[in-house]
Coordinates of C-alpha atoms in Angstrom, one line a residue:
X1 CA 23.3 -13.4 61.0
X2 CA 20.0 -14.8 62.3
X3 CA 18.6 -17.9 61.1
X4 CA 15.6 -16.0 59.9
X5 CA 17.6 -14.1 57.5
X6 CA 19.2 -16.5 55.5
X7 CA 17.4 -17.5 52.0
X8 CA 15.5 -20.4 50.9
X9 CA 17.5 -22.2 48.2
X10 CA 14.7 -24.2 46.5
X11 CA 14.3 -21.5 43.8
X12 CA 16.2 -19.2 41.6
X13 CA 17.7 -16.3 43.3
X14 CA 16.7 -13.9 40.5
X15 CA 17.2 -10.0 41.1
X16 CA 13.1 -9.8 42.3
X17 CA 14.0 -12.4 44.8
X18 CA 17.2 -10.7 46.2
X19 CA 15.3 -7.1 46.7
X20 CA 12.3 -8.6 48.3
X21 CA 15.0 -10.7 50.9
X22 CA 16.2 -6.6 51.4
X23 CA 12.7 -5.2 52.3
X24 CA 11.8 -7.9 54.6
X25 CA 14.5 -8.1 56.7
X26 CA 16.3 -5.0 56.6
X27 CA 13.6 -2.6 56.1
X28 CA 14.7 0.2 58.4
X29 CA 18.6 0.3 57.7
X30 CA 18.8 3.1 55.6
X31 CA 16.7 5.3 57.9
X32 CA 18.6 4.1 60.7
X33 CA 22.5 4.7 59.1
X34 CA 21.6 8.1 58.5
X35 CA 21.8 8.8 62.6
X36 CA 25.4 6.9 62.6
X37 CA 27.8 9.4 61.5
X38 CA 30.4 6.1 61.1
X39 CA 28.4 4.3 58.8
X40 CA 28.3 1.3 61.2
X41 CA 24.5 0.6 61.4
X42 CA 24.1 0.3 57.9
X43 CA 27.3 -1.3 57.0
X44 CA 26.6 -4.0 59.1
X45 CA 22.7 -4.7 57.6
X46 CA 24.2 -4.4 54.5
X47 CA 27.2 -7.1 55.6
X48 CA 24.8 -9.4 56.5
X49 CA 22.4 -9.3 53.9
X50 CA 25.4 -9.6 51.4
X51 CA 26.6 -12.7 53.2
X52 CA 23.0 -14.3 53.7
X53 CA 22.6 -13.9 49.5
X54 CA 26.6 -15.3 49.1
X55 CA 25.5 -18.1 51.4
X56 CA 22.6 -19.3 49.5
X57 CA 24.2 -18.7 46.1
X58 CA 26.8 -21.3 47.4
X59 CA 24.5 -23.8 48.8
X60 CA 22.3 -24.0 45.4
X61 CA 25.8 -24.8 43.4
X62 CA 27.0 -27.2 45.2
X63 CA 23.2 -28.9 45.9
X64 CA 23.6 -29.0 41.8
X65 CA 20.8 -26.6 41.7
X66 CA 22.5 -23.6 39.9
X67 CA 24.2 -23.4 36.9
X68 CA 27.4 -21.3 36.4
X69 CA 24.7 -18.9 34.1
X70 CA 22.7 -18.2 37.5
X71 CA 25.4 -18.3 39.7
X72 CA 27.5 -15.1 37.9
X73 CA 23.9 -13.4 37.6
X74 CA 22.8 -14.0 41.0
X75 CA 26.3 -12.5 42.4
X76 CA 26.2 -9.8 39.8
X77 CA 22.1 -8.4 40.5
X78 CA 23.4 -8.5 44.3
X79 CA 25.9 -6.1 43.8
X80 CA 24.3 -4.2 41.8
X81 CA 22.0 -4.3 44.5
X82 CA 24.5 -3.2 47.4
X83 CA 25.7 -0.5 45.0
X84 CA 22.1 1.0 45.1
X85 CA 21.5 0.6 48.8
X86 CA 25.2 1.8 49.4
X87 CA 24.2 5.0 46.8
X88 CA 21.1 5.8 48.1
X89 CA 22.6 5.8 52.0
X90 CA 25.4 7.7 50.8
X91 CA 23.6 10.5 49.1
X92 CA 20.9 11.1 52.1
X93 CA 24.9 11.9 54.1
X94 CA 25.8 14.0 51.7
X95 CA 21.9 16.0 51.3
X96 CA 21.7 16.6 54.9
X97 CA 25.1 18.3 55.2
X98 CA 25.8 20.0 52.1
X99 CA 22.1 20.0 50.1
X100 CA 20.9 18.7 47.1
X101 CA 23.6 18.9 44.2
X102 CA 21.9 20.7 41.4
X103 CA 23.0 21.7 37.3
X104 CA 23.5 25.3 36.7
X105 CA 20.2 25.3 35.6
X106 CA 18.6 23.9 38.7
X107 CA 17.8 20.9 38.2
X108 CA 19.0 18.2 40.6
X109 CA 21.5 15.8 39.5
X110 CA 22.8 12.3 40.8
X111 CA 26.1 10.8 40.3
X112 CA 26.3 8.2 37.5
X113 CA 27.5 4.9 38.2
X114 CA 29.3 3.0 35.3
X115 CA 29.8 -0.5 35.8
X116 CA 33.1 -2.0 33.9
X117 CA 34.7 -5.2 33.0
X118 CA 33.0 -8.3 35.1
X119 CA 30.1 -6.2 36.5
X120 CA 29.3 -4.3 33.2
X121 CA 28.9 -7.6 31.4
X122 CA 27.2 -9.4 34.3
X123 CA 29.6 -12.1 35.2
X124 CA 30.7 -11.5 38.3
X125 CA 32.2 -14.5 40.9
X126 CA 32.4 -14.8 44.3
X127 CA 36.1 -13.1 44.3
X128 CA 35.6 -10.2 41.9
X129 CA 36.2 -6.6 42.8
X130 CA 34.2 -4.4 40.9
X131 CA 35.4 -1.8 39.0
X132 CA 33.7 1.6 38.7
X133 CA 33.5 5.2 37.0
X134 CA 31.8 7.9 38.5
X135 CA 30.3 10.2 35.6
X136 CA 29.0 13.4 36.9
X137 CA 27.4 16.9 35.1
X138 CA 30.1 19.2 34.3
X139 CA 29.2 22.4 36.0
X140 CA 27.0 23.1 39.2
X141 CA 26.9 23.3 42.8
X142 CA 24.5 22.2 46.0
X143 CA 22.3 23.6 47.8
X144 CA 23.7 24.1 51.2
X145 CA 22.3 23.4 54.6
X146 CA 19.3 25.9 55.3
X147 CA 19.1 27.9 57.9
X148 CA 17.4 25.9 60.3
X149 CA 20.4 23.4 60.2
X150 CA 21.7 22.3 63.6
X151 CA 25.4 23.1 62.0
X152 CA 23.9 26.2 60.7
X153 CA 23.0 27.7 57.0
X154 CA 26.3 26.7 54.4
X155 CA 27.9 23.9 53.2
X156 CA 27.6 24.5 49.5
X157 CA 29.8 22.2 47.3
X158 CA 30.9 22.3 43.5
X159 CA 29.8 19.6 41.8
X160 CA 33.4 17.5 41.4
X161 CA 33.7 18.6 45.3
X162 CA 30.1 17.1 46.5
X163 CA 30.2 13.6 44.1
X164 CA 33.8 13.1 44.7
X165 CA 33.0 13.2 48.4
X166 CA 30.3 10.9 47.7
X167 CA 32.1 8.4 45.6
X168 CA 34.9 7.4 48.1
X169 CA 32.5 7.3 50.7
X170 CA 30.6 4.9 48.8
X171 CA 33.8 3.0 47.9
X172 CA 34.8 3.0 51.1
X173 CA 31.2 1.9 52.9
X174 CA 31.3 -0.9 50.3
X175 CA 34.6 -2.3 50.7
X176 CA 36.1 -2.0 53.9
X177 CA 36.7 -4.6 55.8
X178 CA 34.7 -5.1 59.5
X179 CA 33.8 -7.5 61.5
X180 CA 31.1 -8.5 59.3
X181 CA 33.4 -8.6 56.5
X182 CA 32.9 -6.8 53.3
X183 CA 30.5 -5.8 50.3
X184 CA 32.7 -5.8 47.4
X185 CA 36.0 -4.5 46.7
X186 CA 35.5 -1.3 45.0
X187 CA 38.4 -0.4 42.1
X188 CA 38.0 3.3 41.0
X189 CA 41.5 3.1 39.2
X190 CA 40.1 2.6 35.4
X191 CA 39.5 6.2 35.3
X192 CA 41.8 7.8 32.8
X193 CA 44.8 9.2 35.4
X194 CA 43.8 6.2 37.6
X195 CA 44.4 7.3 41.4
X196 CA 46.1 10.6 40.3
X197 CA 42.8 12.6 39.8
X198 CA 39.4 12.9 41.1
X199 CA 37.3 9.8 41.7
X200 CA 34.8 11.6 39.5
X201 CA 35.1 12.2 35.8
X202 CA 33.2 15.1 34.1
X203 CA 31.1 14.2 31.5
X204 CA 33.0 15.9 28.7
X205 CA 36.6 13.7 30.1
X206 CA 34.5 10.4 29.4
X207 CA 35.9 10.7 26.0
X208 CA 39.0 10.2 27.3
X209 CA 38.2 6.4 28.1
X210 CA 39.9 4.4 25.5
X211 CA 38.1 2.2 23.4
X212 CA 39.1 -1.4 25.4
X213 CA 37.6 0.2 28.3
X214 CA 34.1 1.8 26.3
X215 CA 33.5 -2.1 25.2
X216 CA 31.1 -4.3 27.8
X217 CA 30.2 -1.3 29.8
X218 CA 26.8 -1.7 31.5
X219 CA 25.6 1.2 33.5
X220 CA 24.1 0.4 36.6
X221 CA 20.1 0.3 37.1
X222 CA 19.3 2.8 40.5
X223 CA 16.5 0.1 41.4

């Protein structure tokens, strides 16, 4: 990490503050992951910006600047944060191979991101995993690559195919460990069958969440 890229610690690090640290330093990373077919380019900008934010979240509470209010809400906007970055990198992947993922009726559709427990109620600490559910739309399919497509015209995924390609890529890009470290741990397992089924559920198995689980939930802003 340069020295230019770490934070100044004299004021709160509030969710504006954390984004504008993004866009000044890192402003070409998610352009520049999309050429690296291992993730490694943006992995590593989003490494270090994770680390530079841990860093000065550290430094303010033991300065005595921070209070254990900011602290769990400065962690907890970051990650939020690093799930957008990691969403938005993730789904230009998935566009340029297999097309936009659309309803039946044609209109485009994203995966929604459910955060639970810590994360859904915002108090996240420097250890925490996060723990997840993908919701996506029921019925659908994507677009395809076009014609034009150096891998040529195809490609076209379902819609619990396409997201649940997505999803553990974005678990994965987040989580892993490299020589940067990691993001956050990423724990998909609060889904009703846990690791037996897809890493996506359907919106009409979200009933199936029991009613422990539908308490605290906070779904995540796509900043």
């Amino acid at each position: 990490m340069a020295r230019d890229q770490l934070l100044s610690i004299e004021s709160p690090l509030t969710r504006p503050v954390l984004q504008d640290h993004w866009h000044r330093h890192w402003p070409e990373a998610l352009a520049a992951g999309l050429s690296d077919t291992a993730d490694n380019g943006f992995a590593q900008a989003l490494r270090q910006y994770r680390n530079a934010v841990m860093l000065a979240i550290m430094a303010r509470d033991l300065g005595g600047l921070s209070d254990l209010h900011e602290n769990l809400q400065s962690i907890s906007d970051l990650a939020e944060i690093c799930l957008n970055l990691g969403y938005q990198h993730c789904c230009q992947a998935m566009v340029s191979r297999h097309g936009v993922a659309r309803r039946t009726t044609g209109e485009a559709v994203d995966l929604l991101i459910v955060g639970m427990g810590k994360l859904g109620g915002y108090e996240l600490n420097a250890s925490s995993d996060i723990d997840l559910i993908y919701l996506l739309a029921d019925e659908g399919q994507s677009d395809g690559r076009p014609k034009d497509h150096p891998d040529g015209p195809g490609g076209a995924l379902d819609l619990q195919t396409y997201f649940t390609r997505l999803g553990r890529r974005l678990a994965g890009l987040l989580g892993e460990s490299t020589a940067d470290g990691l993001v956050f741990r990423v724990d998909l397992r609060l889904r009703p069958h846990g690791d037996s089924g897809p890493c996506g559920l359907q919106s009409r198995d979200a009933r199936e969440l029991p009613d422990s689980l539908r308490q605290g939930v906070g779904t995540l802003r796509m900043d």
